[in-house]
Amino acid sequence: NILIETFIASRDPLAVWCTGPPFQPEAKFEKRLAKATRWALRVMNLPLISNGIMLCVRDPNDKEKIVGGVSLAPPENNKLTFLVIMKMMLKCGPPPTSRFNYFQPLEKVQHDIRKKYRKCWYIQTIGVLSSMKGKGFGSRLMKTACQLADIEHCDMWLETESERLVKFYQGFGFVVFRQFKLKVPFRPGLDTCTMWAMVREQNSSEKQ
């Protein structure tokens, strides 16, 4: 729920793109954005509750309040197979928009990364509540995630749709593996979402 709230509040570029053309009534768009974000994050993260790692950070002034989190998929479980996707769709329902069918460029990049980096942790999702951003919580989550991967002697990879976050991840030893775009067929140059796939080789922070 924290991750869903974070992505909706920040109007994540990928979530916005998946929602569909923005030229629709604002109230309707916001409702569709929330639905698409909630569906995507549940499908991606539910399998990791039992077969991955979920880290969270709490408010130092209120230990009961979780203000951010990150979900990690280990090397043996960092691919959403057809059976896993079907199982999640039975729980969450079908995709709320047709744009979830246009992820082939993303799937190609993920395949190429897995082929090159055989033992690689995947940062599925990371987010901090808007009211708590700028206080170092995101850095704490990233540092802990990188330490876990280094202990396991594993590389790491992630995707981001924010050029600003590219620089943030570079601070933890990540480098751009490939920049690519998601597109809607028959609408070249319009309706695109630029993404960056990034990889961090083990112990990269120490090398820097």
mmCIF file of N, CA, C and O in Angstrom, residues 130-171:
data_model
loop_
_atom_site.group_PDB
_atom_site.id
_atom_site.type_symbol
_atom_site.label_atom_id
_atom_site.label_comp_id
_atom_site.label_asym_id
_atom_site.label_seq_id
_atom_site.Cartn_x
_atom_site.Cartn_y
_atom_site.Cartn_z
ATOM 1 N N SER A 130 5.536 10.823 -0.295
ATOM 2 C CA SER A 130 5.864 12.183 -0.732
ATOM 3 C C SER A 130 6.208 13.091 0.440
ATOM 4 O O SER A 130 7.125 13.917 0.358
ATOM 5 N N SER A 131 5.501 12.941 1.536
ATOM 6 C CA SER A 131 5.732 13.794 2.704
ATOM 7 C C SER A 131 7.063 13.518 3.387
ATOM 8 O O SER A 131 7.513 14.307 4.221
ATOM 9 N N MET A 132 7.702 12.398 3.035
ATOM 10 C CA MET A 132 8.951 12.008 3.682
ATOM 11 C C MET A 132 10.148 12.043 2.731
ATOM 12 O O MET A 132 11.245 11.634 3.115
ATOM 13 N N LYS A 133 9.933 12.516 1.518
ATOM 14 C CA LYS A 133 11.041 12.566 0.567
ATOM 15 C C LYS A 133 12.024 13.663 0.942
ATOM 16 O O LYS A 133 11.665 14.659 1.565
ATOM 17 N N GLY A 134 13.297 13.447 0.554
ATOM 18 C CA GLY A 134 14.333 14.420 0.852
ATOM 19 C C GLY A 134 14.943 14.271 2.230
ATOM 20 O O GLY A 134 15.741 15.120 2.663
ATOM 21 N N LYS A 135 14.599 13.186 2.931
ATOM 22 C CA LYS A 135 15.116 12.973 4.286
ATOM 23 C C LYS A 135 16.067 11.788 4.367
ATOM 24 O O LYS A 135 16.427 11.351 5.453
ATOM 25 N N GLY A 136 16.448 11.246 3.200
ATOM 26 C CA GLY A 136 17.436 10.172 3.180
ATOM 27 C C GLY A 136 16.882 8.769 3.286
ATOM 28 O O GLY A 136 17.644 7.802 3.318
ATOM 29 N N PHE A 137 15.560 8.624 3.315
ATOM 30 C CA PHE A 137 14.976 7.288 3.455
ATOM 31 C C PHE A 137 15.226 6.436 2.208
ATOM 32 O O PHE A 137 15.507 5.243 2.302
ATOM 33 N N GLY A 138 15.122 7.046 1.024
ATOM 34 C CA GLY A 138 15.376 6.304 -0.207
ATOM 35 C C GLY A 138 16.813 5.820 -0.275
ATOM 36 O O GLY A 138 17.083 4.687 -0.697
ATOM 37 N N SER A 139 17.742 6.649 0.150
ATOM 38 C CA SER A 139 19.161 6.267 0.154
ATOM 39 C C SER A 139 19.412 5.115 1.125
ATOM 40 O O SER A 139 20.202 4.206 0.827
ATOM 41 N N ARG A 140 18.740 5.134 2.251
ATOM 42 C CA ARG A 140 18.899 4.042 3.222
ATOM 43 C C ARG A 140 18.412 2.723 2.641
ATOM 44 O O ARG A 140 19.052 1.678 2.802
ATOM 45 N N LEU A 141 17.291 2.773 1.943
ATOM 46 C CA LEU A 141 16.766 1.562 1.322
ATOM 47 C C LEU A 141 17.710 1.033 0.250
ATOM 48 O O LEU A 141 17.987 -0.171 0.180
ATOM 49 N N MET A 142 18.221 1.941 -0.594
ATOM 50 C CA MET A 142 19.129 1.528 -1.660
ATOM 51 C C MET A 142 20.426 0.965 -1.094
ATOM 52 O O MET A 142 20.945 -0.048 -1.579
ATOM 53 N N LYS A 143 20.974 1.607 -0.088
ATOM 54 C CA LYS A 143 22.222 1.149 0.509
ATOM 55 C C LYS A 143 22.066 -0.254 1.090
ATOM 56 O O LYS A 143 22.920 -1.125 0.889
ATOM 57 N N THR A 144 20.956 -0.488 1.775
ATOM 58 C CA THR A 144 20.713 -1.808 2.358
ATOM 59 C C THR A 144 20.537 -2.862 1.270
ATOM 60 O O THR A 144 21.071 -3.978 1.372
ATOM 61 N N ALA A 145 19.809 -2.517 0.214
ATOM 62 C CA ALA A 145 19.599 -3.461 -0.883
ATOM 63 C C ALA A 145 20.928 -3.832 -1.542
ATOM 64 O O ALA A 145 21.186 -5.006 -1.841
ATOM 65 N N CYS A 146 21.773 -2.847 -1.764
ATOM 66 C CA CYS A 146 23.077 -3.102 -2.387
ATOM 67 C C CYS A 146 23.956 -3.956 -1.484
ATOM 68 O O CYS A 146 24.694 -4.832 -1.959
ATOM 69 N N GLN A 147 23.899 -3.724 -0.193
ATOM 70 C CA GLN A 147 24.679 -4.523 0.750
ATOM 71 C C GLN A 147 24.240 -5.978 0.727
ATOM 72 O O GLN A 147 25.081 -6.889 0.777
ATOM 73 N N LEU A 148 22.938 -6.214 0.645
ATOM 74 C CA LEU A 148 22.433 -7.588 0.573
ATOM 75 C C LEU A 148 22.944 -8.297 -0.678
ATOM 76 O O LEU A 148 23.352 -9.463 -0.631
ATOM 77 N N ALA A 149 22.915 -7.592 -1.815
ATOM 78 C CA ALA A 149 23.401 -8.187 -3.068
ATOM 79 C C ALA A 149 24.892 -8.488 -2.983
ATOM 80 O O ALA A 149 25.354 -9.527 -3.470
ATOM 81 N N ASP A 150 25.658 -7.590 -2.382
ATOM 82 C CA ASP A 150 27.099 -7.805 -2.264
ATOM 83 C C ASP A 150 27.414 -9.003 -1.370
ATOM 84 O O ASP A 150 28.337 -9.775 -1.636
ATOM 85 N N ILE A 151 26.641 -9.166 -0.298
ATOM 86 C CA ILE A 151 26.834 -10.316 0.590
ATOM 87 C C ILE A 151 26.629 -11.622 -0.174
ATOM 88 O O ILE A 151 27.331 -12.614 0.050
ATOM 89 N N GLU A 152 25.663 -11.603 -1.091
ATOM 90 C CA GLU A 152 25.359 -12.790 -1.894
ATOM 91 C C GLU A 152 26.232 -12.882 -3.145
ATOM 92 O O GLU A 152 26.068 -13.793 -3.951
ATOM 93 N N HIS A 153 27.169 -11.922 -3.314
ATOM 94 C CA HIS A 153 28.054 -11.869 -4.491
ATOM 95 C C HIS A 153 27.241 -11.828 -5.785
ATOM 96 O O HIS A 153 27.500 -12.578 -6.738
ATOM 97 N N CYS A 154 26.249 -10.953 -5.796
ATOM 98 C CA CYS A 154 25.366 -10.827 -6.953
ATOM 99 C C CYS A 154 25.423 -9.423 -7.541
ATOM 100 O O CYS A 154 25.699 -8.447 -6.845
ATOM 101 N N ASP A 155 25.153 -9.330 -8.854
ATOM 102 C CA ASP A 155 24.961 -8.040 -9.495
ATOM 103 C C ASP A 155 23.514 -7.606 -9.239
ATOM 104 O O ASP A 155 22.712 -8.357 -8.666
ATOM 105 N N MET A 156 23.167 -6.386 -9.667
ATOM 106 C CA MET A 156 21.807 -5.892 -9.494
ATOM 107 C C MET A 156 21.348 -5.176 -10.762
ATOM 108 O O MET A 156 22.187 -4.704 -11.535
ATOM 109 N N TRP A 157 20.045 -5.094 -10.950
ATOM 110 C CA TRP A 157 19.518 -4.324 -12.070
ATOM 111 C C TRP A 157 18.138 -3.768 -11.725
ATOM 112 O O TRP A 157 17.475 -4.246 -10.794
ATOM 113 N N LEU A 158 17.765 -2.730 -12.453
ATOM 114 C CA LEU A 158 16.481 -2.069 -12.239
ATOM 115 C C LEU A 158 16.110 -1.285 -13.491
ATOM 116 O O LEU A 158 16.915 -1.169 -14.417
ATOM 117 N N GLU A 159 14.900 -0.783 -13.530
ATOM 118 C CA GLU A 159 14.489 0.145 -14.585
ATOM 119 C C GLU A 159 13.915 1.392 -13.930
ATOM 120 O O GLU A 159 13.350 1.326 -12.839
ATOM 121 N N THR A 160 14.064 2.518 -14.603
ATOM 122 C CA THR A 160 13.462 3.758 -14.135
ATOM 123 C C THR A 160 12.958 4.556 -15.326
ATOM 124 O O THR A 160 13.481 4.436 -16.435
ATOM 125 N N GLU A 161 11.910 5.335 -15.085
ATOM 126 C CA GLU A 161 11.366 6.201 -16.135
ATOM 127 C C GLU A 161 11.718 7.655 -15.862
ATOM 128 O O GLU A 161 11.239 8.551 -16.556
ATOM 129 N N SER A 162 12.562 7.889 -14.854
ATOM 130 C CA SER A 162 12.914 9.253 -14.447
ATOM 131 C C SER A 162 14.395 9.523 -14.691
ATOM 132 O O SER A 162 15.251 8.846 -14.127
ATOM 133 N N GLU A 163 14.680 10.518 -15.530
ATOM 134 C CA GLU A 163 16.079 10.879 -15.776
ATOM 135 C C GLU A 163 16.740 11.387 -14.499
ATOM 136 O O GLU A 163 17.935 11.193 -14.293
ATOM 137 N N ARG A 164 15.955 12.016 -13.633
ATOM 138 C CA ARG A 164 16.486 12.482 -12.352
ATOM 139 C C ARG A 164 16.943 11.313 -11.488
ATOM 140 O O ARG A 164 17.992 11.374 -10.843
ATOM 141 N N LEU A 165 16.178 10.221 -11.521
ATOM 142 C CA LEU A 165 16.538 9.062 -10.708
ATOM 143 C C LEU A 165 17.717 8.297 -11.297
ATOM 144 O O LEU A 165 18.388 7.547 -10.574
ATOM 145 N N VAL A 166 17.983 8.458 -12.585
ATOM 146 C CA VAL A 166 19.173 7.839 -13.173
ATOM 147 C C VAL A 166 20.411 8.307 -12.401
ATOM 148 O O VAL A 166 21.285 7.510 -12.027
ATOM 149 N N LYS A 167 20.491 9.599 -12.139
ATOM 150 C CA LYS A 167 21.633 10.148 -11.400
ATOM 151 C C LYS A 167 21.649 9.649 -9.963
ATOM 152 O O LYS A 167 22.713 9.396 -9.393
ATOM 153 N N PHE A 168 20.466 9.493 -9.370
ATOM 154 C CA PHE A 168 20.373 8.974 -8.005
ATOM 155 C C PHE A 168 20.953 7.561 -7.929
ATOM 156 O O PHE A 168 21.772 7.250 -7.068
ATOM 157 N N TYR A 169 20.559 6.700 -8.869
ATOM 158 C CA TYR A 169 21.040 5.319 -8.856
ATOM 159 C C TYR A 169 22.523 5.234 -9.210
ATOM 160 O O TYR A 169 23.230 4.336 -8.723
ATOM 161 N N GLN A 170 23.001 6.141 -10.030
ATOM 162 C CA GLN A 170 24.424 6.144 -10.351
ATOM 163 C C GLN A 170 25.267 6.345 -9.098
ATOM 164 O O GLN A 170 26.405 5.872 -9.017
ATOM 165 N N GLY A 171 24.723 7.034 -8.111
ATOM 166 C CA GLY A 171 25.432 7.251 -6.861
ATOM 167 C C GLY A 171 25.656 5.975 -6.072
ATOM 168 O O GLY A 171 26.481 5.945 -5.145
#
